[in-house]
mmCIF file of C-alpha atoms and ligand atoms in Angstrom:
data_model
loop_
_atom_site.group_PDB
_atom_site.id
_atom_site.type_symbol
_atom_site.label_atom_id
_atom_site.label_comp_id
_atom_site.label_asym_id
_atom_site.label_seq_id
_atom_site.Cartn_x
_atom_site.Cartn_y
_atom_site.Cartn_z
ATOM 1 C CA UNK A 186 3.271 -28.523 -50.618
ATOM 2 C CA UNK A 187 6.347 -29.314 -52.728
ATOM 3 C CA UNK A 188 6.481 -26.863 -55.610
ATOM 4 C CA UNK A 189 8.835 -26.696 -58.588
ATOM 5 C CA UNK A 190 8.799 -23.270 -60.187
ATOM 6 C CA UNK A 191 10.149 -23.428 -63.732
ATOM 7 C CA UNK A 192 10.996 -20.408 -65.861
ATOM 8 C CA UNK A 193 10.947 -20.460 -69.646
ATOM 9 C CA UNK A 194 12.535 -17.797 -71.829
ATOM 10 C CA UNK A 195 10.662 -14.538 -71.446
ATOM 11 C CA UNK A 196 11.519 -11.158 -69.919
ATOM 12 C CA UNK A 197 9.124 -11.969 -67.069
ATOM 13 C CA UNK A 198 11.609 -14.630 -65.868
ATOM 14 C CA UNK A 199 13.025 -11.723 -63.886
ATOM 15 C CA UNK A 200 10.036 -12.108 -61.577
ATOM 16 C CA UNK A 201 10.503 -15.844 -61.039
ATOM 17 C CA UNK A 202 12.832 -15.464 -57.991
ATOM 18 C CA UNK A 203 10.255 -13.228 -56.350
ATOM 19 C CA UNK A 204 7.550 -15.872 -56.946
ATOM 20 C CA UNK A 205 9.828 -18.515 -55.417
ATOM 21 C CA UNK A 206 10.333 -16.383 -52.321
ATOM 22 C CA UNK A 207 6.602 -15.758 -51.954
ATOM 23 C CA UNK A 208 5.768 -19.448 -52.189
ATOM 24 C CA UNK A 209 8.504 -20.317 -49.695
ATOM 25 C CA UNK A 210 7.140 -17.593 -47.404
ATOM 26 C CA UNK A 211 3.688 -19.182 -47.690
ATOM 27 C CA UNK A 212 5.169 -22.368 -46.203
ATOM 28 C CA UNK A 213 5.842 -24.392 -49.372
ATOM 29 C CA UNK A 214 9.008 -26.349 -50.094
ATOM 30 C CA UNK A 215 10.299 -24.893 -53.351
ATOM 31 C CA UNK A 216 12.742 -25.852 -56.096
ATOM 32 C CA UNK A 217 13.676 -23.931 -59.238
ATOM 33 C CA UNK A 218 14.076 -25.112 -62.829
ATOM 34 C CA UNK A 219 14.955 -23.075 -65.912
ATOM 35 C CA UNK A 220 15.208 -23.591 -69.653
ATOM 36 C CA UNK A 221 18.311 -22.435 -71.526
ATOM 37 C CA UNK A 222 16.464 -19.359 -72.789
ATOM 38 C CA UNK A 223 15.164 -18.446 -69.335
ATOM 39 C CA UNK A 224 18.782 -18.108 -68.209
ATOM 40 C CA UNK A 225 19.242 -15.248 -70.691
ATOM 41 C CA UNK A 226 16.735 -13.245 -68.640
ATOM 42 C CA UNK A 227 17.392 -14.360 -65.062
ATOM 43 C CA UNK A 228 20.604 -15.660 -63.556
ATOM 44 C CA UNK A 229 20.915 -19.188 -62.276
ATOM 45 C CA UNK A 230 22.343 -17.773 -59.064
ATOM 46 C CA UNK A 231 19.328 -15.583 -58.301
ATOM 47 C CA UNK A 232 17.020 -18.581 -58.868
ATOM 48 C CA UNK A 233 19.224 -20.754 -56.640
ATOM 49 C CA UNK A 234 19.273 -18.165 -53.859
ATOM 50 C CA UNK A 235 15.497 -17.673 -54.011
ATOM 51 C CA UNK A 236 14.873 -21.439 -54.016
ATOM 52 C CA UNK A 237 17.541 -22.168 -51.427
ATOM 53 C CA UNK A 238 19.046 -24.959 -53.521
ATOM 54 C CA UNK A 239 20.432 -26.133 -56.826
ATOM 55 C CA UNK A 240 18.645 -25.171 -60.049
ATOM 56 C CA UNK A 241 17.528 -27.843 -62.521
ATOM 57 C CA UNK A 242 18.745 -26.665 -65.910
ATOM 58 C CA UNK A 243 20.219 -28.490 -68.903
ATOM 59 C CA UNK A 244 23.675 -28.563 -67.269
ATOM 60 C CA UNK A 245 22.291 -30.262 -64.142
ATOM 61 C CA UNK A 246 20.010 -32.714 -65.953
ATOM 62 C CA UNK A 247 21.939 -35.974 -65.569
ATOM 63 C CA UNK A 248 24.148 -36.369 -62.530
ATOM 64 C CA UNK A 249 27.340 -38.405 -62.276
ATOM 65 C CA UNK A 250 25.692 -40.694 -59.704
ATOM 66 C CA UNK A 251 23.117 -41.717 -62.321
ATOM 67 C CA UNK A 252 20.261 -39.538 -61.116
ATOM 68 C CA UNK A 253 18.065 -38.184 -63.913
ATOM 69 C CA UNK A 254 16.656 -34.937 -62.611
ATOM 70 C CA UNK A 255 13.427 -34.927 -64.636
ATOM 71 C CA UNK A 256 12.477 -38.270 -63.074
ATOM 72 C CA UNK A 257 13.564 -37.647 -59.474
ATOM 73 C CA UNK A 258 12.102 -34.128 -59.373
ATOM 74 C CA UNK A 259 8.821 -35.205 -60.987
ATOM 75 C CA UNK A 260 8.483 -37.838 -58.218
ATOM 76 C CA UNK A 261 9.370 -35.276 -55.507
ATOM 77 C CA UNK A 262 6.952 -32.546 -56.605
ATOM 78 C CA UNK A 263 3.281 -32.051 -55.784
ATOM 79 C CA UNK A 264 2.993 -29.374 -58.413
ATOM 80 C CA UNK A 265 4.984 -27.745 -61.202
ATOM 81 C CA UNK A 266 4.374 -24.047 -61.805
ATOM 82 C CA UNK A 267 5.682 -22.742 -65.133
ATOM 83 C CA UNK A 268 6.214 -19.000 -64.750
ATOM 84 C CA UNK A 269 6.716 -17.404 -67.152
ATOM 85 C CA UNK A 270 5.356 -19.825 -69.742
ATOM 86 C CA UNK A 271 6.215 -18.890 -73.326
ATOM 87 C CA UNK A 272 4.284 -20.001 -76.422
ATOM 88 C CA UNK A 273 7.206 -22.327 -77.087
ATOM 89 C CA UNK A 274 6.997 -23.940 -73.625
ATOM 90 C CA UNK A 275 3.251 -24.543 -74.058
ATOM 91 C CA UNK A 276 3.886 -26.052 -77.471
ATOM 92 C CA UNK A 277 6.681 -28.356 -76.255
ATOM 93 C CA UNK A 278 4.488 -29.705 -73.485
ATOM 94 C CA UNK A 279 1.382 -30.050 -75.651
ATOM 95 C CA UNK A 280 3.387 -32.216 -78.046
ATOM 96 C CA UNK A 281 5.256 -34.101 -75.288
ATOM 97 C CA UNK A 282 8.669 -33.222 -76.733
ATOM 98 C CA UNK A 283 10.638 -33.693 -73.513
ATOM 99 C CA UNK A 284 13.722 -31.994 -74.978
ATOM 100 C CA UNK A 285 13.767 -29.187 -72.413
ATOM 101 C CA UNK A 286 13.566 -29.363 -68.635
ATOM 102 C CA UNK A 287 9.915 -28.279 -68.427
ATOM 103 C CA UNK A 288 8.365 -30.657 -70.941
ATOM 104 C CA UNK A 289 10.621 -33.425 -69.596
ATOM 105 C CA UNK A 290 9.325 -32.856 -66.055
ATOM 106 C CA UNK A 291 5.765 -32.996 -67.362
ATOM 107 C CA UNK A 292 6.218 -36.135 -69.435
ATOM 108 C CA UNK A 293 8.031 -37.720 -66.471
ATOM 109 C CA UNK A 294 4.753 -37.463 -64.570
ATOM 110 C CA UNK A 295 4.702 -34.340 -62.340
ATOM 111 C CA UNK A 296 1.261 -34.763 -60.732
ATOM 112 C CA UNK A 297 -0.129 -31.257 -61.240
ATOM 113 C CA UNK A 298 0.881 -28.494 -63.608
ATOM 114 C CA UNK A 299 0.013 -24.810 -63.472
ATOM 115 C CA UNK A 300 0.922 -22.563 -66.393
ATOM 116 C CA UNK A 301 1.424 -18.809 -66.075
ATOM 117 C CA UNK A 302 1.613 -17.641 -69.699
ATOM 118 C CA UNK A 303 3.492 -14.457 -70.618
ATOM 119 C CA UNK A 304 3.795 -13.407 -74.244
ATOM 120 C CA UNK A 305 2.794 -10.810 -76.790
ATOM 121 C CA UNK A 306 -0.977 -10.328 -77.278
ATOM 122 C CA UNK A 307 -0.985 -11.550 -80.893
ATOM 123 C CA UNK A 308 0.917 -14.685 -79.908
ATOM 124 C CA UNK A 309 -1.416 -15.451 -76.998
ATOM 125 C CA UNK A 310 -4.506 -15.086 -79.201
ATOM 126 C CA UNK A 311 -3.068 -17.150 -82.066
ATOM 127 C CA UNK A 312 -5.278 -20.165 -82.785
ATOM 128 C CA UNK A 313 -2.303 -22.553 -82.636
ATOM 129 C CA UNK A 314 -1.312 -21.295 -79.158
ATOM 130 C CA UNK A 315 -4.928 -21.478 -78.019
ATOM 131 C CA UNK A 316 -5.125 -25.024 -79.402
ATOM 132 C CA UNK A 317 -2.107 -25.959 -77.247
ATOM 133 C CA UNK A 318 -3.770 -24.368 -74.218
ATOM 134 C CA UNK A 319 -6.901 -26.457 -74.841
ATOM 135 C CA UNK A 320 -4.779 -29.607 -75.198
ATOM 136 C CA UNK A 321 -3.049 -28.956 -71.869
ATOM 137 C CA UNK A 322 -6.326 -28.147 -70.101
ATOM 138 C CA UNK A 323 -7.820 -31.336 -71.503
ATOM 139 C CA UNK A 324 -5.189 -33.400 -69.672
ATOM 140 C CA UNK A 325 -5.912 -31.553 -66.416
ATOM 141 C CA UNK A 326 -3.356 -28.735 -66.446
ATOM 142 C CA UNK A 327 -4.357 -25.345 -65.058
ATOM 143 C CA UNK A 328 -3.542 -22.544 -67.474
ATOM 144 C CA UNK A 329 -3.948 -19.091 -65.919
ATOM 145 C CA UNK A 330 -5.114 -16.194 -68.059
ATOM 146 C CA UNK A 331 -2.354 -13.653 -68.676
ATOM 147 C CA UNK A 332 -2.874 -10.125 -67.345
ATOM 148 C CA UNK A 333 -3.718 -7.044 -69.391
ATOM 149 C CA UNK A 334 -0.902 -4.517 -69.046
ATOM 150 C CA UNK A 335 2.362 -3.125 -70.288
ATOM 151 C CA UNK A 336 4.245 -5.610 -72.507
ATOM 152 C CA UNK A 337 8.012 -5.875 -72.334
ATOM 153 C CA UNK A 338 9.160 -5.920 -75.970
ATOM 154 C CA UNK A 339 10.056 -2.579 -77.527
ATOM 155 C CA UNK A 340 7.162 -0.703 -79.144
ATOM 156 C CA UNK A 341 4.510 -3.259 -78.132
ATOM 157 C CA UNK A 342 2.647 -0.977 -75.695
ATOM 158 C CA UNK A 343 -0.060 -2.625 -73.594
ATOM 159 C CA UNK A 344 -2.249 -5.651 -74.096
ATOM 160 C CA UNK A 345 -3.228 -9.084 -72.869
ATOM 161 C CA UNK A 346 -0.164 -11.289 -72.371
ATOM 162 C CA UNK A 347 1.652 -9.781 -69.435
ATOM 163 C CA UNK A 348 2.629 -12.179 -66.652
ATOM 164 C CA UNK A 349 0.573 -11.470 -63.508
ATOM 165 C CA UNK A 350 2.584 -10.111 -60.556
ATOM 166 C CA UNK A 351 4.067 -12.792 -58.229
ATOM 167 C CA UNK A 352 1.576 -11.819 -55.510
ATOM 168 C CA UNK A 353 -1.350 -12.505 -57.874
ATOM 169 C CA UNK A 354 0.154 -15.809 -58.970
ATOM 170 C CA UNK A 355 0.712 -16.906 -55.365
ATOM 171 C CA UNK A 356 -2.919 -16.016 -54.645
ATOM 172 C CA UNK A 357 -4.175 -18.116 -57.559
ATOM 173 C CA UNK A 358 -2.019 -21.024 -56.447
ATOM 174 C CA UNK A 359 -3.275 -20.799 -52.877
ATOM 175 C CA UNK A 360 -6.847 -20.913 -54.158
ATOM 176 C CA UNK A 361 -5.984 -23.809 -56.439
ATOM 177 C CA UNK A 362 -3.849 -25.921 -54.137
ATOM 178 C CA UNK A 363 -4.613 -25.129 -50.512
ATOM 179 C CA UNK A 364 -7.392 -26.381 -48.227
ATOM 180 C CA UNK A 365 -10.583 -24.300 -48.472
ATOM 181 C CA UNK A 366 -11.678 -25.099 -44.940
ATOM 182 C CA UNK A 367 -12.698 -21.503 -44.147
ATOM 183 C CA UNK A 368 -15.028 -21.126 -47.135
ATOM 184 C CA UNK A 369 -18.152 -19.255 -46.044
ATOM 185 C CA UNK A 370 -16.525 -17.929 -42.835
ATOM 186 C CA UNK A 371 -16.027 -14.227 -42.192
ATOM 187 C CA UNK A 372 -12.776 -13.203 -40.560
ATOM 188 C CA UNK A 373 -11.916 -9.818 -39.068
ATOM 189 C CA UNK A 374 -8.264 -9.011 -38.334
ATOM 190 C CA UNK A 375 -6.568 -5.995 -36.804
ATOM 191 C CA UNK A 376 -2.920 -5.241 -37.459
ATOM 192 C CA UNK A 377 -0.141 -2.754 -36.917
ATOM 193 C CA UNK A 378 0.250 -0.018 -34.324
ATOM 194 C CA UNK A 379 -2.106 2.847 -33.669
ATOM 195 C CA UNK A 380 -0.876 6.391 -33.809
ATOM 196 C CA UNK A 381 -2.140 8.876 -31.243
ATOM 197 C CA UNK A 382 -1.444 12.501 -32.192
ATOM 198 C CA UNK A 383 -0.065 14.975 -29.646
ATOM 199 C CA UNK A 384 -0.100 17.955 -31.983
ATOM 200 C CA UNK A 385 -0.204 18.304 -35.802
ATOM 201 C CA UNK A 386 3.293 16.841 -36.232
ATOM 202 C CA UNK A 387 3.922 14.546 -33.232
ATOM 203 C CA UNK A 388 2.392 11.308 -32.114
ATOM 204 C CA UNK A 389 2.623 8.364 -29.705
ATOM 205 C CA UNK A 390 3.025 4.955 -31.315
ATOM 206 C CA UNK A 391 5.071 1.741 -31.279
ATOM 207 C CA UNK A 392 7.174 -0.182 -33.826
ATOM 208 C CA UNK A 393 4.568 -2.831 -34.774
ATOM 209 C CA UNK A 394 5.109 -3.727 -38.450
ATOM 210 C CA UNK A 395 1.673 -5.256 -39.040
ATOM 211 C CA UNK A 396 3.262 -8.428 -40.465
ATOM 212 C CA UNK A 397 1.561 -10.793 -38.017
ATOM 213 C CA UNK A 398 -1.944 -9.459 -38.714
ATOM 214 C CA UNK A 399 -1.365 -9.336 -42.467
ATOM 215 C CA UNK A 400 -0.188 -12.964 -42.348
ATOM 216 C CA UNK A 401 -3.397 -13.982 -40.549
ATOM 217 C CA UNK A 402 -5.536 -12.075 -43.057
ATOM 218 C CA UNK A 403 -3.730 -13.633 -46.035
ATOM 219 C CA UNK A 404 -3.828 -17.152 -44.611
ATOM 220 C CA UNK A 405 -7.584 -16.835 -43.948
ATOM 221 C CA UNK A 406 -8.147 -15.527 -47.474
ATOM 222 C CA UNK A 407 -6.150 -18.388 -48.953
ATOM 223 C CA UNK A 408 -8.291 -20.881 -47.030
ATOM 224 C CA UNK A 409 -11.457 -19.414 -48.525
ATOM 225 C CA UNK A 410 -12.663 -16.936 -45.862
ATOM 226 C CA UNK A 411 -14.065 -13.476 -46.583
ATOM 227 C CA UNK A 412 -11.578 -11.217 -44.808
ATOM 228 C CA UNK A 413 -11.653 -7.646 -43.522
ATOM 229 C CA UNK A 414 -8.331 -6.251 -42.325
ATOM 230 C CA UNK A 415 -8.258 -3.119 -40.184
ATOM 231 C CA UNK A 416 -4.736 -1.807 -39.971
ATOM 232 C CA UNK A 417 -2.949 1.080 -38.336
ATOM 233 C CA UNK A 418 -0.144 2.875 -40.174
ATOM 234 C CA UNK A 419 2.224 0.287 -41.706
ATOM 235 C CA UNK A 420 4.357 0.215 -44.834
ATOM 236 C CA UNK A 421 2.768 -3.011 -46.164
ATOM 237 C CA UNK A 422 0.591 -2.719 -49.280
ATOM 238 C CA UNK A 423 -3.098 -3.692 -49.225
ATOM 239 C CA UNK A 424 -3.172 -7.463 -49.829
ATOM 240 C CA UNK A 425 -4.997 -8.636 -52.945
ATOM 241 C CA UNK A 426 -8.504 -9.969 -52.310
ATOM 242 C CA UNK A 427 -8.852 -8.563 -48.770
ATOM 243 C CA UNK A 428 -11.051 -5.603 -47.787
ATOM 244 C CA UNK A 429 -8.464 -3.389 -46.112
ATOM 245 C CA UNK A 430 -9.413 -0.450 -43.896
ATOM 246 C CA UNK A 431 -6.636 1.966 -42.921
ATOM 247 C CA UNK A 432 -6.951 3.799 -39.599
ATOM 248 C CA UNK A 433 -4.658 5.837 -37.367
ATOM 249 C CA UNK A 434 -6.029 6.193 -33.853
ATOM 250 C CA UNK A 435 -7.302 3.552 -31.408
ATOM 251 C CA UNK A 436 -10.729 5.210 -31.516
ATOM 252 C CA UNK A 437 -10.847 4.849 -35.308
ATOM 253 C CA UNK A 438 -9.727 1.229 -35.040
ATOM 254 C CA UNK A 439 -12.520 0.570 -32.553
ATOM 255 C CA UNK A 440 -15.076 2.177 -34.877
ATOM 256 C CA UNK A 441 -13.900 0.154 -37.897
ATOM 257 C CA UNK A 442 -13.828 -3.151 -35.988
ATOM 258 C CA UNK A 443 -17.166 -2.421 -34.333
ATOM 259 C CA UNK A 444 -18.791 -1.922 -37.751
ATOM 260 C CA UNK A 445 -17.848 -5.497 -38.756
ATOM 261 C CA UNK A 446 -17.848 -7.325 -35.427
ATOM 262 C CA UNK A 447 -21.426 -8.630 -35.286
ATOM 263 C CA UNK A 448 -21.294 -10.312 -38.699
ATOM 264 C CA UNK A 449 -17.922 -11.966 -38.098
ATOM 265 C CA UNK A 450 -17.086 -15.584 -37.213
ATOM 266 C CA UNK A 451 -13.463 -15.075 -36.177
ATOM 267 C CA UNK A 452 -11.808 -11.939 -34.788
ATOM 268 C CA UNK A 453 -8.021 -11.870 -34.516
ATOM 269 C CA UNK A 454 -6.843 -8.792 -32.660
ATOM 270 C CA UNK A 455 -3.146 -8.606 -33.442
ATOM 271 C CA UNK A 456 -2.888 -4.804 -33.466
ATOM 272 C CA UNK A 457 -0.521 -3.245 -30.945
ATOM 273 C CA UNK A 458 -2.985 -0.609 -29.792
ATOM 274 C CA UNK A 459 -1.374 2.373 -28.074
ATOM 275 C CA UNK A 460 -2.437 2.449 -24.414
ATOM 276 C CA UNK A 461 -2.356 6.212 -24.055
ATOM 277 C CA UNK A 462 -3.527 9.220 -25.996
ATOM 278 C CA UNK A 463 -3.140 12.954 -25.351
ATOM 279 C CA UNK A 464 -5.793 14.357 -23.007
ATOM 280 C CA UNK A 465 -5.988 17.198 -25.477
ATOM 281 C CA UNK A 466 -4.513 17.256 -28.963
ATOM 282 C CA UNK A 467 -2.850 20.631 -29.504
ATOM 283 C CA UNK A 468 -4.157 22.293 -32.647
ATOM 284 C CA UNK A 469 -0.778 23.936 -33.254
ATOM 285 C CA UNK A 470 2.719 22.547 -33.003
ATOM 286 C CA UNK A 471 3.948 22.892 -29.439
ATOM 287 C CA UNK A 472 7.087 25.004 -29.071
ATOM 288 C CA UNK A 473 10.162 23.270 -27.619
ATOM 289 C CA UNK A 474 10.342 25.701 -24.645
ATOM 290 C CA UNK A 475 12.299 24.580 -21.530
ATOM 291 C CA UNK A 476 14.129 21.412 -20.580
ATOM 292 C CA UNK A 477 11.093 19.549 -19.281
ATOM 293 C CA UNK A 478 7.648 19.072 -20.620
ATOM 294 C CA UNK A 479 4.637 17.483 -18.954
ATOM 295 C CA UNK A 480 2.117 15.697 -21.092
ATOM 296 C CA UNK A 481 -1.280 14.762 -19.819
ATOM 297 C CA UNK A 482 -2.355 11.400 -21.186
ATOM 298 C CA UNK A 483 -5.606 9.490 -20.922
ATOM 299 C CA UNK A 484 -6.255 5.836 -21.731
ATOM 300 C CA UNK A 485 -7.286 4.816 -25.220
ATOM 301 C CA UNK A 486 -10.439 2.708 -25.417
ATOM 302 C CA UNK A 487 -9.763 -0.999 -24.851
ATOM 303 C CA UNK A 488 -11.139 -2.344 -28.107
ATOM 304 C CA UNK A 489 -11.564 -5.994 -27.074
ATOM 305 C CA UNK A 490 -13.158 -5.041 -23.751
ATOM 306 C CA UNK A 491 -15.549 -2.688 -25.515
ATOM 307 C CA UNK A 492 -16.609 -5.349 -28.027
ATOM 308 C CA UNK A 493 -16.723 -8.264 -25.530
ATOM 309 C CA UNK A 494 -20.376 -7.743 -24.410
ATOM 310 C CA UNK A 495 -21.468 -8.168 -28.041
ATOM 311 C CA UNK A 496 -19.749 -11.549 -28.384
ATOM 312 C CA UNK A 497 -22.110 -14.213 -29.780
ATOM 313 C CA UNK A 498 -20.870 -16.739 -32.368
ATOM 314 C CA UNK A 499 -17.442 -15.136 -32.704
ATOM 315 C CA UNK A 500 -14.241 -16.901 -31.833
ATOM 316 C CA UNK A 501 -12.098 -14.055 -30.491
ATOM 317 C CA UNK A 502 -8.303 -14.212 -30.367
ATOM 318 C CA UNK A 503 -5.930 -11.710 -28.787
ATOM 319 C CA UNK A 504 -2.199 -11.199 -28.400
ATOM 320 C CA UNK A 505 -0.257 -10.472 -25.243
ATOM 321 C CA UNK A 506 3.285 -9.177 -25.272
ATOM 322 C CA UNK A 507 4.753 -9.625 -21.823
ATOM 323 C CA UNK A 508 8.204 -9.275 -20.297
ATOM 324 C CA UNK A 509 7.463 -11.333 -17.151
ATOM 325 C CA UNK A 510 4.776 -13.544 -15.548
ATOM 326 C CA UNK A 511 3.646 -14.160 -19.120
ATOM 327 C CA UNK A 512 1.266 -17.072 -18.706
ATOM 328 C CA UNK A 513 -0.596 -15.667 -15.665
ATOM 329 C CA UNK A 514 -0.953 -12.250 -17.248
ATOM 330 C CA UNK A 515 -2.005 -13.647 -20.622
ATOM 331 C CA UNK A 516 -4.612 -15.965 -19.082
ATOM 332 C CA UNK A 517 -5.933 -13.065 -17.023
ATOM 333 C CA UNK A 518 -6.280 -10.927 -20.167
ATOM 334 C CA UNK A 519 -8.030 -13.767 -21.964
ATOM 335 C CA UNK A 520 -10.583 -14.024 -19.122
ATOM 336 C CA UNK A 521 -11.182 -10.288 -18.779
ATOM 337 C CA UNK A 522 -11.500 -9.743 -22.530
ATOM 338 C CA UNK A 523 -13.613 -12.917 -23.090
ATOM 339 C CA UNK A 524 -11.105 -14.389 -25.531
ATOM 340 C CA UNK A 525 -11.186 -17.978 -26.719
ATOM 341 C CA UNK A 526 -7.412 -17.971 -26.598
ATOM 342 C CA UNK A 527 -4.509 -15.555 -26.542
ATOM 343 C CA UNK A 528 -1.043 -15.720 -28.082
ATOM 344 C CA UNK A 529 1.674 -14.826 -25.657
ATOM 345 C CA UNK A 530 5.017 -13.621 -26.868
ATOM 346 C CA UNK A 531 8.053 -12.091 -25.273
ATOM 347 C CA UNK A 532 9.467 -9.028 -27.074
ATOM 348 C CA UNK A 533 12.871 -9.721 -25.563
ATOM 349 C CA UNK A 534 13.202 -13.232 -27.023
ATOM 350 C CA UNK A 535 15.104 -14.052 -30.175
ATOM 351 C CA UNK A 536 12.659 -14.457 -33.063
ATOM 352 C CA UNK A 537 9.791 -12.567 -31.427
ATOM 353 C CA UNK A 538 10.895 -8.994 -31.925
ATOM 354 C CA UNK A 539 8.758 -6.345 -33.618
ATOM 355 C CA UNK A 540 9.082 -6.296 -37.378
ATOM 356 C CA UNK A 541 10.639 -9.743 -37.968
ATOM 357 C CA UNK A 542 9.296 -12.449 -40.259
ATOM 358 C CA UNK A 543 9.242 -15.065 -37.496
ATOM 359 C CA UNK A 544 7.454 -15.327 -34.214
ATOM 360 C CA UNK A 545 7.701 -17.548 -31.176
ATOM 361 C CA UNK A 546 4.361 -17.776 -29.447
ATOM 362 C CA UNK A 547 2.653 -19.635 -26.638
ATOM 363 C CA UNK A 548 -1.074 -20.301 -26.904
ATOM 364 C CA UNK A 549 -2.836 -19.668 -23.587
ATOM 365 C CA UNK A 550 -6.508 -20.330 -22.839
ATOM 366 C CA UNK A 551 -8.600 -18.432 -20.278
ATOM 367 C CA UNK A 552 -8.336 -21.527 -18.050
ATOM 368 C CA UNK A 553 -4.557 -21.250 -18.204
ATOM 369 C CA UNK A 554 -3.889 -24.193 -20.521
ATOM 370 C CA UNK A 555 -0.550 -23.586 -22.210
ATOM 371 C CA UNK A 556 0.894 -24.716 -25.527
ATOM 372 C CA UNK A 557 4.343 -23.360 -26.322
ATOM 373 C CA UNK A 558 5.278 -23.479 -30.003
ATOM 374 C CA UNK A 559 8.778 -23.312 -31.488
ATOM 375 C CA UNK A 560 9.912 -20.301 -33.477
ATOM 376 C CA UNK A 561 8.279 -20.306 -36.912
ATOM 377 C CA UNK A 562 7.266 -17.927 -39.699
ATOM 378 C CA UNK A 563 4.400 -15.541 -38.974
ATOM 379 C CA UNK A 564 2.484 -17.266 -41.760
ATOM 380 C CA UNK A 565 2.870 -20.606 -39.976
ATOM 381 C CA UNK A 566 1.671 -19.008 -36.708
ATOM 382 C CA UNK A 567 -1.307 -17.647 -38.673
ATOM 383 C CA UNK A 568 -2.184 -21.150 -39.915
ATOM 384 C CA UNK A 569 -2.038 -22.403 -36.301
ATOM 385 C CA UNK A 570 -4.526 -19.722 -35.224
ATOM 386 C CA UNK A 571 -6.902 -20.725 -38.016
ATOM 387 C CA UNK A 572 -6.520 -24.453 -37.220
ATOM 388 C CA UNK A 573 -7.409 -23.757 -33.580
ATOM 389 C CA UNK A 574 -10.439 -21.651 -34.536
ATOM 390 C CA UNK A 575 -11.637 -24.560 -36.682
ATOM 391 C CA UNK A 576 -11.102 -26.856 -33.691
ATOM 392 C CA UNK A 577 -13.288 -24.619 -31.515
ATOM 393 C CA UNK A 578 -16.082 -24.581 -34.099
ATOM 394 C CA UNK A 579 -15.871 -28.356 -34.410
ATOM 395 C CA UNK A 580 -16.157 -28.891 -30.648
ATOM 396 C CA UNK A 581 -19.030 -26.391 -30.418
ATOM 397 C CA UNK A 582 -20.866 -28.311 -33.143
ATOM 398 C CA UNK A 583 -20.249 -31.535 -31.220
ATOM 399 C CA UNK A 584 -21.664 -30.087 -27.994
ATOM 400 C CA UNK A 585 -24.678 -28.663 -29.800
ATOM 401 C CA UNK A 586 -25.690 -32.150 -30.944
HETATM 402 O O1 C5P B 656 -2.362 -4.270 -24.449
HETATM 403 P P1 C5P B 656 -2.807 -5.628 -23.955
HETATM 404 O O2 C5P B 656 -1.690 -6.473 -23.459
HETATM 405 O O3 C5P B 656 -3.992 -5.544 -23.022
HETATM 406 O O4 C5P B 656 -3.312 -6.363 -25.282
HETATM 407 C C1 C5P B 656 -3.977 -7.591 -25.236
HETATM 408 C C2 C5P B 656 -4.930 -7.671 -26.404
HETATM 409 O O5 C5P B 656 -5.874 -6.600 -26.306
HETATM 410 C C3 C5P B 656 -4.307 -7.550 -27.765
HETATM 411 O O6 C5P B 656 -4.959 -8.467 -28.635
HETATM 412 C C4 C5P B 656 -4.599 -6.113 -28.182
HETATM 413 O O7 C5P B 656 -4.738 -5.990 -29.582
HETATM 414 C C5 C5P B 656 -5.896 -5.828 -27.469
HETATM 415 N N1 C5P B 656 -6.059 -4.418 -27.096
HETATM 416 C C6 C5P B 656 -7.233 -3.776 -27.403
HETATM 417 N N2 C5P B 656 -7.391 -2.439 -27.072
HETATM 418 C C7 C5P B 656 -6.420 -1.784 -26.407
HETATM 419 C C8 C5P B 656 -5.215 -2.448 -26.067
HETATM 420 C C9 C5P B 656 -5.068 -3.776 -26.437
HETATM 421 O O8 C5P B 656 -8.141 -4.383 -27.970
HETATM 422 N N3 C5P B 656 -6.584 -0.507 -26.092
#
């Protein structure tokens, strides 16, 4: 989707770059626009950096080559998001003034418009502002409700009028603009590492960031699925609109996934489960003592193997991180663990390392069919997983006929 994010002149314009980055991260092409007043609150440079390109403001309106930005950008865009939207911006658009970049883009014919109002409570509730909101809705614009919270101006305290956080706005937009092809489906995702304690202060783990699993959970949510995310210890916050269960050990992850498995349509097991746990967890911190230490370890439960016998309607997806013989090993894992497909990646390759925002994966089926994808964002990989799950459901439906 091609999205113009336009800021008008409120304190919340500070959050506009963060919204731009979120939308770009969700796979949209983004551009930034700003009114003169917006540029008192956010710099043109921070908007340009977040958008990855030139900002449309009054100074960049008409170009020496004859291009008129409001016309060319309105033709380019699928949607214009005004965030923050002041009472003044709503009024200019409702009366088709076209004397600022936002109302000009609208009058020039931007196909869809989403407003994210941010203003003082009394202003938002004023009948004239509400009349403008009705006018805009009547011509098909989406006007989001402002949040209830702390207001920026001195001495104003809290109330309705605060701009929702960029994460909330991105969520609304996804619901509004994206395909809803997973509506009615239940998706279960695991993410992050597990942490296996050795004693009260030490543990075995790995550097999984959880980003891949969180991206799958968020993409599924945005496409309309009901999502449960079971995650090991990661620094990422619980995503909005997703039932998030936090666990530490492999055994706890198994228990949490097992509780949801039977009622799930799609299981994506992206967690990097620790393979070993202490045979006995010391109840007190072990002293350093000596130059060598022997630890007795036992295997953690294999979660996918444990759940495999209960597989019915579920499409089950795993991950395999291999350093060599990737395809053979991945296909073997897919067969043993009864997976519909597995994503193979190589930790040593550029763009596949733990913790990054990108991934380079190869889809492998139990039969050994291979589809190697280029490096892309984890969100884009997540969309690929969901597309393939939809493909499997479609072919099952075909065979059932
Ligand atoms: O560790 P391995 O290469 O076998 O991982 C393949 C898949 O199995 C991954 O999806 C991983 O999340 C899952 N797994 C599991 N339980 C384990 C280890 C891995 O479900 N104990």
